[in-house]
Coordinates of C-alpha atoms in Angstrom, one line a residue:
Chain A
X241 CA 17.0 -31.7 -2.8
X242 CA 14.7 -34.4 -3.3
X243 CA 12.2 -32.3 -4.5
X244 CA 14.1 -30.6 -7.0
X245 CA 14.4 -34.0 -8.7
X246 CA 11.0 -34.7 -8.3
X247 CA 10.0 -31.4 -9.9
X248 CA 12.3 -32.2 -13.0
X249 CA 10.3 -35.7 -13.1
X250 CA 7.0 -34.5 -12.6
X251 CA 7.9 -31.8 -15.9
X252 CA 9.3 -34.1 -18.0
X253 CA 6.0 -36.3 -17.2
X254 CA 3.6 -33.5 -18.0
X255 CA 5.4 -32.3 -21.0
X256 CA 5.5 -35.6 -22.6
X257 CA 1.9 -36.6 -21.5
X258 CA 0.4 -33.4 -22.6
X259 CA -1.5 -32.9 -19.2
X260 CA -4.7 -30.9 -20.7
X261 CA -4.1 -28.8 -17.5
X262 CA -0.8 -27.7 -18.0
X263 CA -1.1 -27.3 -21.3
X264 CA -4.1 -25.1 -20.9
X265 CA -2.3 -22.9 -18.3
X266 CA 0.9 -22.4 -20.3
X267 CA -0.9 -21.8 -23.4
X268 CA -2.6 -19.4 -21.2
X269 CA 0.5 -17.7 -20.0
X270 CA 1.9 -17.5 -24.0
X271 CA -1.1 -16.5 -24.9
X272 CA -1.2 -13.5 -23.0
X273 CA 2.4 -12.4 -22.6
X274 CA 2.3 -12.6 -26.5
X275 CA -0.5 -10.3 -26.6
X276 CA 0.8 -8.0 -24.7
X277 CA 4.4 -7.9 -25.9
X278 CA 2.9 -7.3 -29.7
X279 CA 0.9 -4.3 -28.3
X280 CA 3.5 -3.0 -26.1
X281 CA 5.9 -3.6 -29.3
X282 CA 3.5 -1.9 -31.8
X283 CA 3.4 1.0 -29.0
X284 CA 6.8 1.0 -28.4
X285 CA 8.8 1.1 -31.9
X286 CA 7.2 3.8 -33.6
X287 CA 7.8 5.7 -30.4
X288 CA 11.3 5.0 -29.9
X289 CA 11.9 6.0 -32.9
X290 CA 9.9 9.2 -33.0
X291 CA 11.5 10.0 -29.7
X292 CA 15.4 9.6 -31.2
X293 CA 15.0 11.1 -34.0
X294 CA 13.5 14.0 -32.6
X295 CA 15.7 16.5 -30.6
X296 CA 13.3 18.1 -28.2
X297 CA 14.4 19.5 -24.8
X298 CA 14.1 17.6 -21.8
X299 CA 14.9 14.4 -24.2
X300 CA 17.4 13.3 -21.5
X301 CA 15.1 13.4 -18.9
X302 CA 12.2 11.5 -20.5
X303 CA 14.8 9.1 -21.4
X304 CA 16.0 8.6 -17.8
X305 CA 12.5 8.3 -16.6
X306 CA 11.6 5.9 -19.1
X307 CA 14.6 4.1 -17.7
X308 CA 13.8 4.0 -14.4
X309 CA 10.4 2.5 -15.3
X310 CA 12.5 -0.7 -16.0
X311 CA 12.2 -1.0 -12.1
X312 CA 8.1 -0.7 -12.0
X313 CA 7.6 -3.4 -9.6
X314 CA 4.8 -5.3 -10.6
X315 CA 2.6 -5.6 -7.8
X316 CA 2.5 -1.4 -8.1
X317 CA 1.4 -2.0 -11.7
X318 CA -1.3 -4.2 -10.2
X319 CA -2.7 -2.0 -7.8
X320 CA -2.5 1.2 -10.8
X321 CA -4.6 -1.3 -13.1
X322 CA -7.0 -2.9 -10.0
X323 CA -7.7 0.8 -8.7
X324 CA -8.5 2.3 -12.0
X325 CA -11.0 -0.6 -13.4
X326 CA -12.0 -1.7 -10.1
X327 CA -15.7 -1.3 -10.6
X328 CA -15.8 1.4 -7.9
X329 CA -12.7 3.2 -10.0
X330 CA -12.7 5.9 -12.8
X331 CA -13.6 3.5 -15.3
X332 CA -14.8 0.5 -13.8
X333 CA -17.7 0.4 -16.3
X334 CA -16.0 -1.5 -18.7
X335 CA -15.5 -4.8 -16.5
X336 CA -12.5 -5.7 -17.3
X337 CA -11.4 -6.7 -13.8
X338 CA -10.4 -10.2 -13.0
X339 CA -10.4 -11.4 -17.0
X340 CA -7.1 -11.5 -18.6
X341 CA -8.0 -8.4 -20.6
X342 CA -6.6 -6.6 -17.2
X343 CA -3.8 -8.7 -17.3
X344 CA -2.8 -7.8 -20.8
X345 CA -3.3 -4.5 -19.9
X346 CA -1.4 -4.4 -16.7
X347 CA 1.4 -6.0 -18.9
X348 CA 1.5 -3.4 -21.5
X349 CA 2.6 -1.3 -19.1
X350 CA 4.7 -2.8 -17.0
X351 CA 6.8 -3.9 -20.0
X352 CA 6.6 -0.7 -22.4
X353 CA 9.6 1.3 -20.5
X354 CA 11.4 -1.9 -20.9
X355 CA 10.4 -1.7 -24.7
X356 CA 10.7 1.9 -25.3
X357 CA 13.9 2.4 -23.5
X358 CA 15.6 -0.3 -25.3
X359 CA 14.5 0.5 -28.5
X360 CA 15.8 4.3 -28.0
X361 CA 19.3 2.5 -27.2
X362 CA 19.0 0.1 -30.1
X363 CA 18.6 3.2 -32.0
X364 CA 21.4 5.4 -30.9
X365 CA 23.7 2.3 -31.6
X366 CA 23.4 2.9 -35.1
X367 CA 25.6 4.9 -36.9
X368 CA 24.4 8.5 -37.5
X369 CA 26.1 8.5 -41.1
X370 CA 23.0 6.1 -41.9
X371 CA 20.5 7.9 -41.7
X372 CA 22.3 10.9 -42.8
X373 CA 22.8 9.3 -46.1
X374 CA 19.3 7.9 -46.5
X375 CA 18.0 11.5 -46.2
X376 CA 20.3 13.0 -48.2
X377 CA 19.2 10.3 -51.1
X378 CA 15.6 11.9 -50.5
X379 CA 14.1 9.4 -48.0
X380 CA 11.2 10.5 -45.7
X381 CA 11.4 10.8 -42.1
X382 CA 9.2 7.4 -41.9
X383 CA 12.2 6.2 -44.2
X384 CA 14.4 6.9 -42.5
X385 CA 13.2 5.6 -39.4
X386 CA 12.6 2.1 -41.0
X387 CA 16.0 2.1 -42.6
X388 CA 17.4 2.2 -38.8
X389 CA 15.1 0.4 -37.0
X390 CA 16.0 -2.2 -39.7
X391 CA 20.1 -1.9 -39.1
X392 CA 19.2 -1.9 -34.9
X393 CA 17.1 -5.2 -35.3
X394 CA 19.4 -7.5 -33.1
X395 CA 19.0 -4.9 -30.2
X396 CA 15.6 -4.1 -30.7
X397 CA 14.5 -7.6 -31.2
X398 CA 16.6 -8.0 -28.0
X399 CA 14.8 -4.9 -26.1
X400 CA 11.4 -7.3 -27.4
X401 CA 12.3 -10.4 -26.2
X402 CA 13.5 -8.7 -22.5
X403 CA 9.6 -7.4 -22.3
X404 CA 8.5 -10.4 -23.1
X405 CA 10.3 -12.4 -21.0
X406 CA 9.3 -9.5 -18.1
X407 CA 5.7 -10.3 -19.1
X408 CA 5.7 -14.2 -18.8
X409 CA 7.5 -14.3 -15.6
X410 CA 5.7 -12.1 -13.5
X411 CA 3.2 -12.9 -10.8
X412 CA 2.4 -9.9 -8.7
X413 CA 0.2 -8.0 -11.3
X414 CA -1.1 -11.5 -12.9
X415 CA -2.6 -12.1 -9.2
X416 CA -4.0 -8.6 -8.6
X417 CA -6.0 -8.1 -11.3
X418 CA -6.5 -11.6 -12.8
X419 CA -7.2 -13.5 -9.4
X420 CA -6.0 -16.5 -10.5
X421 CA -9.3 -18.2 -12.0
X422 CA -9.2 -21.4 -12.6
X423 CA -9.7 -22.1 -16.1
X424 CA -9.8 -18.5 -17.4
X425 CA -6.9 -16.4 -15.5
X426 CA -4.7 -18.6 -14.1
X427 CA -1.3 -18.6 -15.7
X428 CA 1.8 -20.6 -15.3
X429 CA 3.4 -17.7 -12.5
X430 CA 0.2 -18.0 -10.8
X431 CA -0.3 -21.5 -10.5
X432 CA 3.1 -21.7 -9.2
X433 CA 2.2 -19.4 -6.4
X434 CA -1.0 -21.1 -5.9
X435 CA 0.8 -25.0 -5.8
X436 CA 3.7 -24.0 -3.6
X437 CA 0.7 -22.2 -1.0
X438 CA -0.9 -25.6 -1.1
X439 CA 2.5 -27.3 -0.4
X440 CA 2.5 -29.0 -3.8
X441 CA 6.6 -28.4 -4.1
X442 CA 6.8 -30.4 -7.1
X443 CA 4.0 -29.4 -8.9
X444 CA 5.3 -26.0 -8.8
X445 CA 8.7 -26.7 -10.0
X446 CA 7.3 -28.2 -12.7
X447 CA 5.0 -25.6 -14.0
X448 CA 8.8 -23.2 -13.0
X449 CA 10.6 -25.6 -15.4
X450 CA 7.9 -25.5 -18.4
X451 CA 8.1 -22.0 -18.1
X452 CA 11.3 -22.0 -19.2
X453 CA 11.0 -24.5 -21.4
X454 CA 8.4 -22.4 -23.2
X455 CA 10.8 -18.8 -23.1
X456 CA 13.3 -21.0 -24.9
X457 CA 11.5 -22.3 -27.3
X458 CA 10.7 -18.3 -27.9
X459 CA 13.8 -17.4 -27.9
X460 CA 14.8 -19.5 -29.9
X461 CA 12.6 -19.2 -32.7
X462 CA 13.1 -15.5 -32.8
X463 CA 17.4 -16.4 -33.0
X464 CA 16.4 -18.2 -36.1
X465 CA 14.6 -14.7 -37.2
X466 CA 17.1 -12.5 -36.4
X467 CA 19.9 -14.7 -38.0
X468 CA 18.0 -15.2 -41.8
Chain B
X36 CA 11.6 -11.4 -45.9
X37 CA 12.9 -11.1 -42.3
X38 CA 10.5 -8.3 -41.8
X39 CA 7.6 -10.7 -43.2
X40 CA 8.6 -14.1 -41.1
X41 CA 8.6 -11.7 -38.0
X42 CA 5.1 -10.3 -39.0
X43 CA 3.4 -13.6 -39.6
X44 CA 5.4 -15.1 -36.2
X45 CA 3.4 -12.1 -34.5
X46 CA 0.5 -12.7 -36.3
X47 CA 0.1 -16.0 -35.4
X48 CA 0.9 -15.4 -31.8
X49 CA -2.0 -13.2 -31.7
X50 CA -4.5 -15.4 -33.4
X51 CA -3.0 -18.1 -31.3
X52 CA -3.6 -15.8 -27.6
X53 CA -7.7 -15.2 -29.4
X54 CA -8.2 -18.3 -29.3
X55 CA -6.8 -20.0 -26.6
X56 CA -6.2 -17.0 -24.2
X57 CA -9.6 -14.9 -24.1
X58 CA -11.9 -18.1 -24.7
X59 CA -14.9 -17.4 -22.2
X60 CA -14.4 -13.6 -21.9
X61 CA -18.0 -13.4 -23.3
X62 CA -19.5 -15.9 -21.7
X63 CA -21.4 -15.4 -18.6
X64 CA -20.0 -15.2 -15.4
X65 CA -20.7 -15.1 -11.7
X66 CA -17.2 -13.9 -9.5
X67 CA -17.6 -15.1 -6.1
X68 CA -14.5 -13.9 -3.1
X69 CA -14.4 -16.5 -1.1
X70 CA -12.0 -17.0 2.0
X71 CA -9.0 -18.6 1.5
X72 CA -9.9 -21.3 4.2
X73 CA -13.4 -22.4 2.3
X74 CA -10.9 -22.4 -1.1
X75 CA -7.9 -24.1 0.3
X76 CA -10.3 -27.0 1.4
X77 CA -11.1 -27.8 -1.8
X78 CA -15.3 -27.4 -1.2
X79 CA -15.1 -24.8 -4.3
X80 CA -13.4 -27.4 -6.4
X81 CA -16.1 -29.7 -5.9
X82 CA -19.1 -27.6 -6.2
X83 CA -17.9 -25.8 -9.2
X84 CA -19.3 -27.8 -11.5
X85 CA -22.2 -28.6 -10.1
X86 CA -23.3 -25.4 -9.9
X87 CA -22.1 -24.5 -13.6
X88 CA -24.2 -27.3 -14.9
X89 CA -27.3 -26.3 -13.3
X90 CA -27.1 -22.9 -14.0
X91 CA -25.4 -22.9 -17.4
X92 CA -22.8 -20.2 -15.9
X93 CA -18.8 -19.7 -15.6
X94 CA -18.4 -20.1 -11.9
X95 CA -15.2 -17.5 -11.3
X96 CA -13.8 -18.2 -7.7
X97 CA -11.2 -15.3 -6.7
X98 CA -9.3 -16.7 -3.2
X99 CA -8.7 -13.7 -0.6
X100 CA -9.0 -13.5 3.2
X101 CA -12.5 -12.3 4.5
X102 CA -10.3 -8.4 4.5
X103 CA -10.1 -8.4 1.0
X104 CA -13.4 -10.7 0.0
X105 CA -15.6 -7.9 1.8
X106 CA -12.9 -5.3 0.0
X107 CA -13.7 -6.6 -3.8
X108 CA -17.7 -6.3 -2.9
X109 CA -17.2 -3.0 -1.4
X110 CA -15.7 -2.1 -5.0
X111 CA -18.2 -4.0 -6.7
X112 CA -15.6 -6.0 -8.5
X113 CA -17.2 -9.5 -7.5
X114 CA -21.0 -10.5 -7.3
X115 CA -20.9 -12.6 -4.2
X116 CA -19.3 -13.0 -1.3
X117 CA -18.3 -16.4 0.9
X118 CA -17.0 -15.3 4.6
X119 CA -16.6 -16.1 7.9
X120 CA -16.9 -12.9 9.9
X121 CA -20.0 -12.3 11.5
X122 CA -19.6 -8.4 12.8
X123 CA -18.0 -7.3 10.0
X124 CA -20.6 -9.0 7.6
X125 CA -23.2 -7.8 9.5
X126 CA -21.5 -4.0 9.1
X127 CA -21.1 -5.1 5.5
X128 CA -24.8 -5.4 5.1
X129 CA -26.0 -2.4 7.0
X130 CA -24.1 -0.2 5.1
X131 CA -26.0 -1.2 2.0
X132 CA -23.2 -3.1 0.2
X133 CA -24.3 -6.7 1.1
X134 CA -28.4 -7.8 0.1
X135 CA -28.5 -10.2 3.5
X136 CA -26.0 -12.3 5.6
X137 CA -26.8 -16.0 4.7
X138 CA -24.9 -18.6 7.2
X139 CA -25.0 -21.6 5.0
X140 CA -21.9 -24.0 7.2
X141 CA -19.9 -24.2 10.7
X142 CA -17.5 -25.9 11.5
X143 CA -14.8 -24.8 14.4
X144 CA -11.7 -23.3 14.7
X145 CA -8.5 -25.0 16.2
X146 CA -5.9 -23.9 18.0
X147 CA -2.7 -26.3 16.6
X148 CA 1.2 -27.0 17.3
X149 CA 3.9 -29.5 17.7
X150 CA 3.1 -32.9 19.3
X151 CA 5.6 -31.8 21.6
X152 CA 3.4 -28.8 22.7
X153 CA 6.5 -26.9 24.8
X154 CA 4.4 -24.5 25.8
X155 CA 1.4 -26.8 27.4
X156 CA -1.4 -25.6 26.2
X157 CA -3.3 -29.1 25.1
X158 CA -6.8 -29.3 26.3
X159 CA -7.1 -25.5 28.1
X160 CA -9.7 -23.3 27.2
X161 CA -8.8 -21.2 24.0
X162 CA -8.3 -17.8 26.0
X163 CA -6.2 -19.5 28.8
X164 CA -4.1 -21.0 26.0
X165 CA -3.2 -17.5 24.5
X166 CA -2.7 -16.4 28.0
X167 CA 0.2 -19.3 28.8
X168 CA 1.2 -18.7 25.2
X169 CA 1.5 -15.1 26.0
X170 CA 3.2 -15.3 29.3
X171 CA 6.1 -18.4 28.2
X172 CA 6.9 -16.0 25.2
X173 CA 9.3 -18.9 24.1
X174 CA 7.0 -21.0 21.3
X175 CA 6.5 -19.2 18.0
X176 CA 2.8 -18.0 17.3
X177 CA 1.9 -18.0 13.5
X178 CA -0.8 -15.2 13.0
X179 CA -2.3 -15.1 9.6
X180 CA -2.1 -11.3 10.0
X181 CA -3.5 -10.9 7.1
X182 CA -6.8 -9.3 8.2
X183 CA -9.1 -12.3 7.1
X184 CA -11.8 -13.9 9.6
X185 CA -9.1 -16.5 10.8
X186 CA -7.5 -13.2 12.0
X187 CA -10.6 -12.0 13.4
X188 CA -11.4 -14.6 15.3
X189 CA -7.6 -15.1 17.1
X190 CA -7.9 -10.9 17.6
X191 CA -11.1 -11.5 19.7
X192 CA -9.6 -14.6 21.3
X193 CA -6.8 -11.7 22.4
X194 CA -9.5 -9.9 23.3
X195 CA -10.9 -12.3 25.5
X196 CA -8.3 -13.2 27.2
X197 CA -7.6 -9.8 28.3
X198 CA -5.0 -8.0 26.0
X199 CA -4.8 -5.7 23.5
X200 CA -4.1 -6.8 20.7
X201 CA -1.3 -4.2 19.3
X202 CA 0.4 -5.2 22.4
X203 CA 0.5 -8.7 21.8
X204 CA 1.5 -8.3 18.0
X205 CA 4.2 -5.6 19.1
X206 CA 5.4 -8.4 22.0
X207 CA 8.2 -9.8 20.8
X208 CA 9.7 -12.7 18.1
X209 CA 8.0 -15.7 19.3
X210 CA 4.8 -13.6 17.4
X211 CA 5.0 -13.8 14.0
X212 CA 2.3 -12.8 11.4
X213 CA 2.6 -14.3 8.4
X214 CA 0.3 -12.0 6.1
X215 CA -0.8 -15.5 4.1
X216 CA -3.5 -17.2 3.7
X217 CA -4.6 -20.9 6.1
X218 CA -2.8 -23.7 3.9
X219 CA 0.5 -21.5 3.9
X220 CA 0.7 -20.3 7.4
X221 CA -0.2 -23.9 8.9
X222 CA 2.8 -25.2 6.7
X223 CA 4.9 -21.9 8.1
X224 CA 3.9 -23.0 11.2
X225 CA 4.9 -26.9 11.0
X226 CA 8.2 -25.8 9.9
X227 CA 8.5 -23.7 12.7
X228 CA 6.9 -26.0 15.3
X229 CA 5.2 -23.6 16.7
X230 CA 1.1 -22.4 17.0
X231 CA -1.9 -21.0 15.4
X232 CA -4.9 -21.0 14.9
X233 CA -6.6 -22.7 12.2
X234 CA -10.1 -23.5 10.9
X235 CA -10.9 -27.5 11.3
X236 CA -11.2 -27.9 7.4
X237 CA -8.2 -26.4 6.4
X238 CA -6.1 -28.6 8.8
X239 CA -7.7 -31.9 8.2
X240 CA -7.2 -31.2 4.2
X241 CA -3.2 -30.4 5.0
X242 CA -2.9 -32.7 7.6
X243 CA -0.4 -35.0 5.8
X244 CA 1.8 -32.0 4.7
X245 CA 1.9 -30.8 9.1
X246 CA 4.1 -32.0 11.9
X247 CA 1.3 -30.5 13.6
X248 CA -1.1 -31.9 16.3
X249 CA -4.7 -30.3 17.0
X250 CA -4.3 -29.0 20.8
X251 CA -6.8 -26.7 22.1
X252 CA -10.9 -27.4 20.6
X253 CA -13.6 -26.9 22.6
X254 CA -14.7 -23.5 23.7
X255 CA -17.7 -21.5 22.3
X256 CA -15.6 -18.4 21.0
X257 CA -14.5 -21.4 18.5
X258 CA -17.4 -21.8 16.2
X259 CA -16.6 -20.5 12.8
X260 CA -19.4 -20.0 10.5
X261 CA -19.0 -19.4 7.2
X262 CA -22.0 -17.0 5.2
X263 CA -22.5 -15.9 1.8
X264 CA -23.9 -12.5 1.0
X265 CA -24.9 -10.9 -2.5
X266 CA -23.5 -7.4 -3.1
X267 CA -26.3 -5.1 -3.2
X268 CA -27.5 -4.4 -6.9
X269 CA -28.1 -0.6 -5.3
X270 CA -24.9 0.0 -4.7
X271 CA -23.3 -1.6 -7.8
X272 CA -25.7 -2.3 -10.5
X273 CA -23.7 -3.7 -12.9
X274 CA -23.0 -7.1 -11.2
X275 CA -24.5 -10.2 -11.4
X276 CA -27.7 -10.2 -9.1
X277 CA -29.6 -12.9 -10.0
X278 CA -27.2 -14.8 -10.6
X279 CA -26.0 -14.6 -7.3
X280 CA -29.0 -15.0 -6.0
X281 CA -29.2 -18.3 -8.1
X282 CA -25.9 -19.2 -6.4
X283 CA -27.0 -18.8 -2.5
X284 CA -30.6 -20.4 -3.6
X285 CA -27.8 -23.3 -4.7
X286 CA -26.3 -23.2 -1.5
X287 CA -28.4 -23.7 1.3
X288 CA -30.9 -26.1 -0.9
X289 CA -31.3 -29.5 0.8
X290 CA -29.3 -31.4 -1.6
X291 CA -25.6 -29.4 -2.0
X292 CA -26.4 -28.8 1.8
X293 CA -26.3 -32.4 2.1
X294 CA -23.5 -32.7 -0.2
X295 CA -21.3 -30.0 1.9
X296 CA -22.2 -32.1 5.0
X297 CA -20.7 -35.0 3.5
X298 CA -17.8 -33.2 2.3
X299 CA -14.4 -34.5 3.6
X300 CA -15.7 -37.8 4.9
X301 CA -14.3 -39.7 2.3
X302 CA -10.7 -38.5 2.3
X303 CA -10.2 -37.4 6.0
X304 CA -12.6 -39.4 7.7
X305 CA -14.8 -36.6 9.1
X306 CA -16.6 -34.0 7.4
X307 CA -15.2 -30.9 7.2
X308 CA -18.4 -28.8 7.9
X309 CA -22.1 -29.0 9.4
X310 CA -24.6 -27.4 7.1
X311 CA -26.6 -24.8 8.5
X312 CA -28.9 -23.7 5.3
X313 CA -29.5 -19.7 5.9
X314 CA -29.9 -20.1 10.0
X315 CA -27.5 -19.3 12.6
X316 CA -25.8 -22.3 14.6
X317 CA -26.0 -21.7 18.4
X318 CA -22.1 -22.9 20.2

């Protein structure tokens, strides 16, 4: 128990004293969630909305798939990105691996079902009569789409803020194909799994605790958006 | 409006990741694998910078166990190699992906446990203690099982003693592989009280985190030497060759050799390795 105090104490001290460390790793860790999250998101709503306003057959069954992609484990997502840019892979020419260019890559797709599938929900949350009406007044199909994407916003800004949150939490892909170096890939996740290997309890809890600090400060800012 | 604050949010998330997330993805880099046990000792820490002054170079050090270390240079995916498995670097290197096997430190390994020591191995020779450890089957064994040259080495311990391995991994509970690297399974095995083995640096440096007391340490089949090899420009042209030559040049010169030897002395009392600049160390 001790150390859970400790941990709280050792946060608070490296939040208020601005550790350059710390501060470099979570800006790290925001820095590339946030990429990724606004490519997955730039992706994801144009497609989500193609895809329900579309009737196409096999619609349910892309949906469900898309669905069970919420449960990609991440460490698979890792070994996907590591295998195909692995230098000895399909396109390992570009060397990409260990930078967090792979990270942000690995991210986009770990986190676009999560994206996509709630967007498509977001959307068929909305009342049909909507976007019945907007095309009937002589709106386009890229209107249209707008006009409901625009009534959806609380659940699609929810559907953003779940990939996000998937994005800056996980460690299994951040490990795999950023190797956790110092100074240029190591992220908040990462450093946690490095300081609790080393024994460094507190330290970790720490870097746990700013973590969350920093998704609430997200979330937080994007409640303000949602309620203007 | 919404629409606009949420655009220039995102916006200045992005500018925000260019210029605090992707800082140094142009500069030039050298990615080394080293073993966990040369990493966890803090030796990389230390020479890091050294090296990246000299050279003017991003020093990127990528933790693994020698399985995975001679793995990423297989795949090309690193420029340099640090590891501590002589048969398998020497295989490494015949098969074209390694330039040349370059011992550069030594130190030995250790075989550790409770202060206690249940099982009575303290002060046998390293195969006889596997075989009492074997026979009692009552005191946990921590295996790194993770395939790294810590793992190599207790595998031909096994060996020497007499056993197969799979039938000593397969033997019952008190053998437990922890699939982790040094610092964690030493710390797996102090909260266990039980055994492994352990290279001297990696204990010393967690020393004050163990309820763990260094049992079994002479014995030739002990000496651990740690090499660094430059994956083969042949094979993968497209890493970092001179550089990596520049980096094992670095290594074994007379002055970081001195500094390696003096590494540890400070803070545990003892150095942690014995420089060996590009010969082998005879046990």
């Amino acid at each position: 128990m001790t150390e859970l105090w400790e941990g709280l104490v050792t946060a608070v001290k490296l939040i208020i004293s601005l550790d350059p460390e710390v501060m470099e790793i979570a800006g790290r860790s925001l820095a590339i969630s946030a990429t990724s999250s606004t490519i997955a998101a730039l992706i994801c709503l144009p497609l989500g909305a193609v895809i329900h306003s579309n009737k196409f057959p096999g619609k349910r069954t892309l949906i469900n798939i898309v669905q069970t992609l919420f449960s990609l484990p991440t460490v698979a997502v890792g070994l996907f990105v590591f295998v195909l840019f692995s230098r000895a892979g399909p396109i390992g020419g570009l060397d990409i691996m260990f930078t967090p260019v792979a990270m942000v890559i690995g991210q986009v797709i770990l986190i676009s079902p999560i994206m996509l599938g709630l967007t498509i929900s977001a959307l068929s949350g909305v009342d049909k009569a909507i976007a019945d009406t907007a095309i009937s007044l002589g709106a386009s199909g890229l209107q249209t789409a707008v006009i409901t994407l625009r009534e959806a916003r609380f659940a699609v800004l929810a559907g953003l803020i779940m990939g996000f949150g998937r994005a800056i939490s996980e460690v299994g892909l951040s490990l795999m194909v950023g190797g956790n170096i110092a100074g240029f890939t190591r992220t908040i996740t990462t450093a946690i799994s490095l300081e609790t290997s080393k024994g460094d309890l507190e330290l970790a809890l720490a870097l746990g605790i700013i973590l969350i600090v920093i998704a609430l400060v997200i979330n937080l800012v994007l409640n303000r958006v949602q309620q203007r | 409006m919404k629409r606009k604050i949420i655009v220039a949010i995102l916006a200045g998330l992005v500018i925000a990741s260019l210029l605090a997330g992707f800082v140094g993805c142009g500069q030039q880099r050298l990615k080394v694998a080293t073993t966990t046990s040369l990493y966890d000792t803090g030796l990389w820490d230390y020479l890091e910078p050294i090296f990246e002054e000299e050279y003017g170079v991003e020093l990127d050090i990528l933790y693994a166990g020698t399985g995975i270390a001679l793995e990423y240079g297989m795949r090309g995916d690193v420029d340099v190699i640090a590891v501590h498995s002589k048969a398998r670097e020497e295989q490494f290197v015949a098969e074209g992906y390694g330039v040349e096997r370059v011992p550069f430190a030594y130190n030995y390994f250790l075989i550790v446990g409770p202060e206690g020591d249940p099982a009575g191995i303290k002060d046998m020779s390293p195969e006889d203690a596997f075989r009492t450890l074997y026979e009692a089957a009552s005191s946990s064994f921590i295996s790194r099982g993770d395939d790294s040259g810590t793992h190599g080495k207790e595998k031909a311990i096994w060996a020497s003693a007499g056993y197969d391995y799979e039938a000593v991994r397969t033997a019952g509970q008190w053998y437990v592989e922890a699939g982790r690297g040094m610092g964690p399974t030493l710390l797996m095995a102090s909260e266990m009280q039980g055994y492994t083995l352990t290279d001297i640096g990696t204990f010393l440096s967690y020393k004050s985190e163990l309820e763990l007391v260094p049992l079994v340490e002479e014995g030739a089949i002990l000496l651990n030497v740690y090499s660094v090899i430059a994956i083969s420009p042949e094979k993968h042209p497209g890493t970092n060759i001179e550089m990596a030559n520049n980096l094992i040049a670095f290594l074994t010169s007379p002055q970081i050799q001195e500094l390696i030897g003096n590494y540890g002395v400070e803070q545990y009392g003892m150095p942690l390795f014995t420089p060996c600049a590009g010969a082998e160390p005879q046990s």
